[in-house]
Short mmCIF file of C-alpha atoms and ligand atoms in Angstrom, two decimals:
data_model
loop_
_atom_site.label_atom_id
_atom_site.label_comp_id
_atom_site.label_asym_id
_atom_site.label_seq_id
_atom_site.Cartn_x
_atom_site.Cartn_y
_atom_site.Cartn_z
CA MET A 13 -48.70 88.45 82.16
CA LYS A 14 -45.74 88.26 84.48
CA SER A 15 -42.20 88.37 83.09
CA VAL A 16 -38.71 88.58 84.51
CA ARG A 17 -36.59 91.05 82.57
CA ILE A 18 -32.95 92.12 82.49
CA PRO A 19 -33.16 95.93 82.90
CA GLY A 20 -29.56 96.43 81.73
CA PRO A 21 -26.13 94.72 81.94
CA ASN A 22 -25.37 93.38 85.44
CA GLU A 23 -28.59 94.85 86.88
CA LYS A 24 -30.78 92.61 89.04
CA LEU A 25 -33.56 90.93 87.08
CA LYS A 26 -36.93 92.59 87.63
CA VAL A 27 -40.44 91.13 87.77
CA VAL A 28 -42.70 93.09 85.41
CA GLU A 29 -46.47 92.82 84.85
CA SER A 30 -47.84 93.65 81.38
CA GLU A 31 -50.95 92.97 79.34
CA THR A 32 -51.04 89.43 77.93
CA PRO A 33 -50.78 89.80 74.13
CA LYS A 34 -53.48 88.57 71.77
CA PRO A 35 -51.92 86.59 68.87
CA GLN A 36 -52.55 88.01 65.38
CA ASP A 37 -52.28 86.32 61.94
CA ASN A 38 -49.54 83.63 62.21
CA GLN A 39 -48.68 84.30 65.84
CA VAL A 40 -49.17 81.82 68.68
CA LEU A 41 -49.46 82.55 72.38
CA VAL A 42 -47.76 79.86 74.49
CA LYS A 43 -48.39 79.42 78.21
CA VAL A 44 -44.88 78.64 79.44
CA LYS A 45 -44.53 75.45 81.45
CA ALA A 46 -40.73 75.39 81.74
CA VAL A 47 -37.83 77.43 80.41
CA GLY A 48 -34.20 76.28 80.54
CA VAL A 49 -31.54 78.44 82.20
CA CYS A 50 -28.62 78.56 79.77
CA HIS A 51 -25.13 79.94 80.31
CA SER A 52 -25.88 82.25 77.36
CA ASP A 53 -28.51 83.95 79.57
CA LEU A 54 -25.58 84.76 81.87
CA HIS A 55 -23.60 86.33 79.01
CA LEU A 56 -26.70 88.38 78.14
CA TRP A 57 -26.98 89.42 81.79
CA GLU A 58 -23.29 90.41 81.82
CA GLY A 59 -23.83 92.45 78.66
CA GLY A 60 -21.48 90.63 76.31
CA TYR A 61 -18.50 88.41 75.64
CA ASP A 62 -14.84 88.46 76.60
CA LEU A 63 -12.79 88.94 73.41
CA GLY A 64 -9.45 88.67 75.22
CA ASP A 65 -6.72 91.30 75.62
CA GLY A 66 -9.08 93.43 77.72
CA GLN A 67 -11.60 93.71 74.85
CA PHE A 68 -15.32 93.10 75.38
CA MET A 69 -17.99 92.51 72.72
CA LYS A 70 -21.14 94.28 73.89
CA VAL A 71 -24.39 92.53 73.00
CA THR A 72 -25.92 95.98 72.39
CA ASP A 73 -23.48 96.35 69.46
CA ARG A 74 -24.94 93.09 68.09
CA GLY A 75 -28.50 94.43 68.24
CA VAL A 76 -29.70 93.48 71.76
CA LYS A 77 -31.97 96.10 73.30
CA TYR A 78 -32.48 96.26 77.09
CA PRO A 79 -34.74 95.74 78.92
CA VAL A 80 -35.09 92.21 77.56
CA THR A 81 -36.83 89.06 78.79
CA PRO A 82 -34.28 86.22 78.54
CA GLY A 83 -35.09 82.53 78.00
CA HIS A 84 -34.66 80.62 74.73
CA GLU A 85 -35.41 77.04 75.87
CA ILE A 86 -39.20 77.34 76.02
CA VAL A 87 -41.77 74.55 76.47
CA GLY A 88 -45.46 75.22 77.02
CA THR A 89 -49.06 74.77 76.04
CA VAL A 90 -50.71 76.63 73.17
CA GLU A 91 -53.10 79.10 74.81
CA ASP A 92 -54.32 81.01 71.76
CA ILE A 93 -53.63 81.21 68.01
CA GLY A 94 -53.80 83.93 65.33
CA SER A 95 -56.34 83.73 62.49
CA ASN A 96 -53.88 82.28 59.90
CA VAL A 97 -52.48 79.48 62.06
CA SER A 98 -53.01 75.91 60.89
CA GLY A 99 -51.61 72.61 62.15
CA ILE A 100 -51.37 73.88 65.74
CA SER A 101 -54.34 74.00 68.12
CA ARG A 102 -55.10 75.31 71.56
CA GLY A 103 -53.94 72.85 74.21
CA ASP A 104 -51.04 71.41 72.13
CA GLN A 105 -47.85 70.92 74.12
CA VAL A 106 -44.97 72.43 72.18
CA LEU A 107 -41.24 73.11 72.14
CA VAL A 108 -40.35 76.52 70.69
CA TYR A 109 -37.57 76.91 68.10
CA PRO A 110 -35.98 80.19 69.24
CA TRP A 111 -33.27 80.83 66.61
CA ILE A 112 -35.48 82.95 64.38
CA GLY A 113 -33.93 84.62 61.31
CA CYS A 114 -34.95 87.23 58.74
CA GLY A 115 -36.19 84.57 56.28
CA VAL A 116 -34.46 86.10 53.23
CA CYS A 117 -30.66 86.00 53.75
CA PRO A 118 -28.60 83.15 52.21
CA ALA A 119 -28.59 81.16 55.49
CA CYS A 120 -32.34 81.51 56.08
CA LYS A 121 -33.07 80.53 52.47
CA VAL A 122 -31.46 77.11 53.03
CA GLY A 123 -33.18 76.59 56.39
CA ASN A 124 -30.32 77.69 58.66
CA GLU A 125 -32.15 80.53 60.40
CA ASN A 126 -29.77 80.04 63.35
CA LEU A 127 -26.99 81.49 61.14
CA CYS A 128 -29.05 84.46 59.88
CA ASP A 129 -27.26 87.74 59.04
CA THR A 130 -29.77 89.72 61.13
CA PRO A 131 -30.98 87.30 63.83
CA LYS A 132 -34.16 87.85 65.80
CA SER A 133 -33.68 85.01 68.31
CA LEU A 134 -36.18 84.75 71.14
CA GLY A 135 -34.76 85.55 74.55
CA VAL A 136 -31.89 87.48 72.97
CA PHE A 137 -33.01 89.96 70.30
CA GLN A 138 -36.69 89.77 71.26
CA ASP A 139 -38.42 88.80 74.48
CA GLY A 140 -38.12 85.15 75.50
CA GLY A 141 -39.55 82.69 77.97
CA TYR A 142 -38.73 83.92 81.50
CA SER A 143 -42.44 84.72 81.57
CA ASP A 144 -45.77 82.99 82.12
CA TYR A 145 -46.71 83.64 78.47
CA SER A 146 -44.57 83.91 75.35
CA LEU A 147 -45.76 85.30 72.01
CA ILE A 148 -44.25 83.26 69.17
CA PRO A 149 -44.10 85.17 65.84
CA HIS A 150 -45.12 82.19 63.66
CA SER A 151 -46.52 78.71 64.25
CA LYS A 152 -43.70 77.27 62.06
CA TYR A 153 -41.36 77.79 65.04
CA LEU A 154 -43.23 75.24 67.14
CA ALA A 155 -42.79 71.47 67.36
CA LYS A 156 -45.32 69.27 69.15
CA LEU A 157 -43.87 67.31 72.06
CA ASP A 158 -45.81 64.13 71.17
CA GLY A 159 -44.53 62.17 74.15
CA VAL A 160 -41.26 63.96 74.97
CA ASP A 161 -41.13 64.88 78.66
CA PRO A 162 -41.85 68.65 78.79
CA GLU A 163 -39.02 69.66 81.13
CA SER A 164 -36.42 67.54 79.33
CA ALA A 165 -37.61 68.99 76.03
CA THR A 166 -36.48 72.51 77.02
CA SER A 167 -32.84 71.42 76.56
CA LEU A 168 -33.53 70.35 73.00
CA ALA A 169 -33.99 73.96 71.82
CA CYS A 170 -30.48 75.06 72.78
CA SER A 171 -28.10 72.90 74.79
CA GLY A 172 -29.12 69.67 73.05
CA LEU A 173 -29.46 71.28 69.65
CA THR A 174 -26.08 73.03 69.86
CA ALA A 175 -24.43 69.84 71.05
CA TYR A 176 -26.08 67.92 68.18
CA THR A 177 -24.76 70.39 65.55
CA ALA A 178 -21.29 70.36 67.12
CA ILE A 179 -21.07 66.57 67.45
CA LYS A 180 -22.21 66.17 63.82
CA LYS A 181 -19.36 68.50 62.78
CA SER A 182 -16.90 66.58 64.95
CA ASN A 183 -17.99 63.31 63.32
CA GLN A 184 -17.02 64.39 59.79
CA ASN A 185 -13.65 62.59 60.07
CA SER A 186 -15.22 59.49 61.71
CA PRO A 187 -13.22 59.90 64.94
CA GLU A 188 -11.91 56.94 66.86
CA PHE A 189 -11.26 59.25 69.85
CA LEU A 190 -13.42 62.31 70.55
CA VAL A 191 -12.61 64.75 73.36
CA ILE A 192 -15.47 66.73 74.89
CA ILE A 193 -14.37 69.71 76.98
CA GLY A 194 -16.95 70.95 79.52
CA ALA A 195 -19.52 68.73 81.24
CA GLY A 196 -22.15 71.42 81.83
CA GLY A 197 -25.56 71.77 80.20
CA LEU A 198 -24.12 71.51 76.70
CA GLY A 199 -21.29 69.07 77.39
CA LEU A 200 -23.46 66.43 79.08
CA MET A 201 -25.83 66.52 76.11
CA GLY A 202 -22.73 66.29 73.89
CA VAL A 203 -21.58 63.10 75.64
CA GLN A 204 -24.97 61.40 75.19
CA ILE A 205 -25.29 62.49 71.56
CA ALA A 206 -21.71 61.43 70.77
CA LYS A 207 -22.40 57.96 72.17
CA ALA A 208 -25.64 57.81 70.16
CA ILE A 209 -24.50 59.03 66.73
CA THR A 210 -20.71 58.43 66.50
CA LYS A 211 -18.53 55.35 66.88
CA ALA A 212 -15.94 57.30 68.89
CA LYS A 213 -14.54 56.59 72.33
CA VAL A 214 -15.50 59.69 74.30
CA ILE A 215 -13.01 61.43 76.62
CA CYS A 216 -14.68 64.10 78.77
CA VAL A 217 -12.76 66.92 80.51
CA ASP A 218 -13.98 69.37 83.17
CA LEU A 219 -12.73 71.05 86.36
CA ASP A 220 -15.47 69.55 88.51
CA ASP A 221 -15.34 65.90 89.63
CA GLN A 222 -19.08 65.64 90.25
CA LYS A 223 -19.86 66.80 86.71
CA LEU A 224 -17.27 64.35 85.39
CA GLU A 225 -18.90 61.47 87.32
CA THR A 226 -22.23 62.42 85.72
CA ALA A 227 -20.52 62.44 82.30
CA LYS A 228 -19.33 58.90 83.00
CA GLU A 229 -22.86 57.81 83.95
CA MET A 230 -24.04 59.32 80.67
CA GLY A 231 -21.61 57.25 78.65
CA ALA A 232 -18.19 58.93 78.64
CA ASP A 233 -15.51 56.24 78.25
CA PHE A 234 -12.81 58.30 80.01
CA ILE A 235 -13.07 61.30 82.35
CA LEU A 236 -10.23 63.67 83.24
CA ASN A 237 -10.06 66.67 85.55
CA SER A 238 -8.08 69.38 83.73
CA LYS A 239 -6.81 70.79 87.05
CA ASP A 240 -4.25 67.98 86.58
CA PRO A 241 -1.28 69.51 84.67
CA GLU A 242 -0.71 66.14 82.97
CA THR A 243 -4.16 66.21 81.29
CA SER A 244 -2.95 66.72 77.72
CA LYS A 245 -0.30 63.97 78.10
CA LYS A 246 -2.92 61.62 79.53
CA ILE A 247 -5.34 62.31 76.67
CA ILE A 248 -2.65 61.65 74.04
CA SER A 249 -1.74 58.44 75.77
CA ILE A 250 -5.40 57.27 75.81
CA CYS A 251 -5.51 58.05 72.07
CA ASN A 252 -2.83 55.45 71.24
CA ASN A 253 -0.15 58.14 71.63
CA LYS A 254 -1.30 59.80 68.39
CA GLY A 255 -3.77 62.34 69.76
CA ALA A 256 -7.51 62.88 69.40
CA ASP A 257 -9.22 62.81 66.02
CA SER A 258 -11.76 65.41 67.12
CA VAL A 259 -12.23 67.83 70.01
CA VAL A 260 -15.44 69.69 70.84
CA ASP A 261 -14.81 72.58 73.22
CA PHE A 262 -18.01 73.56 75.05
CA VAL A 263 -16.07 76.05 77.20
CA ASN A 264 -13.79 77.75 74.64
CA ALA A 265 -11.61 79.79 76.96
CA PRO A 266 -7.80 80.11 76.64
CA PRO A 267 -6.91 77.02 78.76
CA THR A 268 -9.45 74.76 77.03
CA ALA A 269 -8.72 75.94 73.48
CA LYS A 270 -4.99 75.42 74.15
CA LEU A 271 -5.71 71.95 75.49
CA GLY A 272 -7.82 71.16 72.42
CA LEU A 273 -5.07 72.21 70.03
CA ALA A 274 -2.41 70.39 72.07
CA VAL A 275 -4.16 67.01 71.97
CA LEU A 276 -5.33 67.15 68.35
CA ARG A 277 -3.68 64.63 66.05
CA LYS A 278 -2.70 65.12 62.42
CA ARG A 279 -5.86 65.69 60.28
CA GLY A 280 -7.72 66.47 63.51
CA ASN A 281 -10.90 68.49 63.80
CA LEU A 282 -11.49 71.13 66.50
CA VAL A 283 -15.05 72.42 67.00
CA LEU A 284 -15.35 75.55 69.15
CA VAL A 285 -18.75 76.03 70.78
CA GLY A 286 -18.49 77.74 74.18
CA LEU A 287 -18.63 81.49 74.58
CA PHE A 288 -16.54 81.82 77.74
CA GLY A 289 -14.14 83.73 75.47
CA GLY A 290 -10.69 85.23 75.63
CA SER A 291 -7.92 84.88 73.07
CA ILE A 292 -4.88 82.67 72.43
CA GLU A 293 -1.74 82.80 70.33
CA MET A 294 -1.27 80.01 67.80
CA SER A 295 1.84 78.84 65.99
CA LEU A 296 0.65 79.07 62.41
CA VAL A 297 2.78 76.42 60.70
CA THR A 298 1.28 73.60 62.73
CA ILE A 299 -2.10 74.18 61.09
CA PRO A 300 -1.01 73.30 57.53
CA LEU A 301 1.60 70.79 58.64
CA LYS A 302 -0.96 68.86 60.69
CA SER A 303 -3.72 69.77 58.23
CA ILE A 304 -6.17 70.39 61.04
CA ILE A 305 -9.65 71.89 60.79
CA ILE A 306 -10.78 74.57 63.27
CA GLN A 307 -14.45 75.45 63.05
CA GLY A 308 -17.24 77.05 65.04
CA ALA A 309 -20.74 75.75 65.75
CA TYR A 310 -23.68 77.94 66.65
CA THR A 311 -26.99 76.44 67.88
CA GLY A 312 -28.77 74.48 65.12
CA ASN A 313 -31.61 74.53 62.62
CA TYR A 314 -35.27 73.56 63.04
CA THR A 315 -34.85 70.23 61.21
CA ASP A 316 -32.09 69.18 63.60
CA MET A 317 -34.29 70.12 66.57
CA VAL A 318 -37.04 67.84 65.25
CA GLU A 319 -34.50 65.00 64.69
CA LEU A 320 -33.26 65.47 68.23
CA MET A 321 -36.81 65.31 69.63
CA ASP A 322 -37.11 61.95 67.94
CA LEU A 323 -33.94 60.71 69.68
CA ALA A 324 -35.40 61.89 73.01
CA ARG A 325 -38.74 60.22 72.24
CA LYS A 326 -36.91 56.92 71.64
CA GLY A 327 -35.02 57.34 74.92
CA VAL A 328 -31.64 57.45 73.12
CA ILE A 329 -30.88 60.74 74.87
CA ASN A 330 -32.16 61.81 78.28
CA PRO A 331 -31.57 65.49 79.07
CA MET A 332 -30.76 66.00 82.75
CA ILE A 333 -32.88 68.53 84.65
CA SER A 334 -31.53 68.79 88.20
CA LYS A 335 -33.11 71.93 89.65
CA ARG A 336 -36.33 73.94 89.39
CA TYR A 337 -36.97 77.61 90.22
CA SER A 338 -40.01 79.89 90.25
CA LEU A 339 -40.03 83.08 88.14
CA ASP A 340 -39.47 85.11 91.31
CA ASP A 341 -36.24 83.16 91.88
CA ALA A 342 -34.75 83.85 88.43
CA ASN A 343 -31.89 85.88 89.97
CA ALA A 344 -30.94 82.89 92.14
CA ALA A 345 -31.13 80.58 89.11
CA LEU A 346 -28.57 82.68 87.23
CA GLU A 347 -26.36 83.16 90.31
CA ASP A 348 -26.32 79.38 90.94
CA LEU A 349 -25.36 78.72 87.32
CA LYS A 350 -22.57 81.29 87.56
CA ALA A 351 -21.29 79.64 90.76
CA ARG A 352 -21.22 76.29 88.86
CA LYS A 353 -23.78 74.78 91.25
CA ILE A 354 -26.03 73.36 88.51
CA LEU A 355 -25.63 69.81 87.28
CA GLY A 356 -26.92 69.48 83.69
CA ARG A 357 -29.71 72.00 83.36
CA ALA A 358 -31.95 74.02 85.68
CA VAL A 359 -35.38 75.16 84.55
CA ILE A 360 -37.72 77.94 85.63
CA ASN A 361 -41.37 76.95 86.04
CA PRO A 362 -43.41 80.16 85.69
P1 NAD B 424 -22.61 75.47 82.01
O1 NAD B 424 -22.33 76.60 82.93
O2 NAD B 424 -23.78 74.59 82.23
O3 NAD B 424 -21.32 74.50 81.87
C1 NAD B 424 -20.00 74.94 81.73
C2 NAD B 424 -19.08 73.79 82.14
O4 NAD B 424 -17.75 74.14 81.81
C3 NAD B 424 -19.10 73.51 83.64
O5 NAD B 424 -19.24 72.11 83.86
C4 NAD B 424 -17.73 73.99 84.12
O6 NAD B 424 -17.23 73.27 85.23
C5 NAD B 424 -16.89 73.77 82.88
N1 NAD B 424 -15.69 74.63 82.80
C6 NAD B 424 -15.61 75.97 82.99
N2 NAD B 424 -14.34 76.39 82.80
C7 NAD B 424 -13.62 75.30 82.49
C8 NAD B 424 -12.23 75.07 82.20
N3 NAD B 424 -11.35 76.08 82.18
N4 NAD B 424 -11.84 73.81 81.91
C9 NAD B 424 -12.72 72.78 81.92
N5 NAD B 424 -14.03 72.93 82.20
C10 NAD B 424 -14.47 74.17 82.49
O7 NAD B 424 -22.69 76.19 80.57
P2 NAD B 424 -23.48 75.69 79.26
O8 NAD B 424 -24.91 76.16 79.33
O9 NAD B 424 -23.13 74.27 79.00
O10 NAD B 424 -22.79 76.63 78.16
C11 NAD B 424 -21.39 76.50 77.89
C12 NAD B 424 -20.94 77.64 76.99
O11 NAD B 424 -21.54 77.47 75.70
C13 NAD B 424 -21.38 79.03 77.46
O12 NAD B 424 -20.37 79.97 77.17
C14 NAD B 424 -22.62 79.30 76.62
O13 NAD B 424 -22.92 80.66 76.46
C15 NAD B 424 -22.18 78.68 75.31
N6 NAD B 424 -23.25 78.36 74.38
C16 NAD B 424 -22.91 78.36 73.08
C17 NAD B 424 -23.86 78.05 72.13
C18 NAD B 424 -23.51 78.04 70.69
O14 NAD B 424 -24.43 77.91 69.89
N7 NAD B 424 -22.26 78.11 70.30
C19 NAD B 424 -25.18 77.73 72.54
C20 NAD B 424 -25.48 77.70 73.90
C21 NAD B 424 -24.49 78.00 74.82
ZN1 ZN B 425 -28.70 78.46 75.28
#
């Protein structure tokens, strides 16, 4: 099989040929049809996350081992199955759930493998889908497409799923006004999901007017370019001069987190999702005085992925795939994402 691997942090991706594996026991071999290119692949390529104050969290300290094949938004056709597999057959079109856990920690026991203490996620801690074949450890990590468009389905394993988890968290206080920061792969899914499952008026913020226009087409009630220094004032004014009930920050860098905190009303709810990183100083008394909630959201569980597939099947959400690359062009795919040239999501078709 042919895979594209990251040899080490910031090294050019390399095309590698290896023997196509034969699935054993519960394993399934998937012939990859499309794999989404996520901003998290970029963080993996860069070797980690910006912690702020000159600090850097290396992914190798979190258990990543290079070389690694990235790609966690995998859709394909079942090519071969191990001897214990039932319910999945050769030829089935499937979406892969990549957030694989240990199966025994407290999170895994309640079905939240995405929050596992010792994660084994595909395309991060083990080889993923930038490859013509992907070996999936167990058939329970597959969901049949059953009518969902294969390329759109890629988004439902990460960008859609993460947005779904985050928007559900933001909806806990039944917001009248919900601010979504970032109109990239995650944010655009967030806008559609927010319009589908909350009653909130959605205010979307980005630095890029074209992405904001797309957010509007996808249902955002208000769009604002945060290059405008008056952005936080404008948001508060839209929110009846009280501020936003909830903010979901799909960027989560110092300027966006500060904006989120600045526009949050009393009893507000801030959900931090992006991994752009950095650090901010906070005045502590405002947190109890305003009784705000600040929480994180990380990907989502298998059940949520299946729920989301149902929303896509009904046409309630329509993931946007704007660009396609071959495996040989994986470097260009990541460079284009870094240069903010991708609208919605790009996929690689091996
Ligand atoms: P993307 O590159 O597709 O989109 C990022 C968007 O943010 C772009 O539209 C860009 O214009 C906008 N942006 C950047 N800086 C901004 C700023 N200062 N103010 C306003 N807008 C700004 O990225 P993506 O795939 O949507 O991922 C977004 C982030 O979420 C990444 O850091 C990614 O690693 C992370 N992520 C987190 C999870 C999770 O589970 N928490 C899952 C997947 C991705
Ligand atoms: Zn992702």
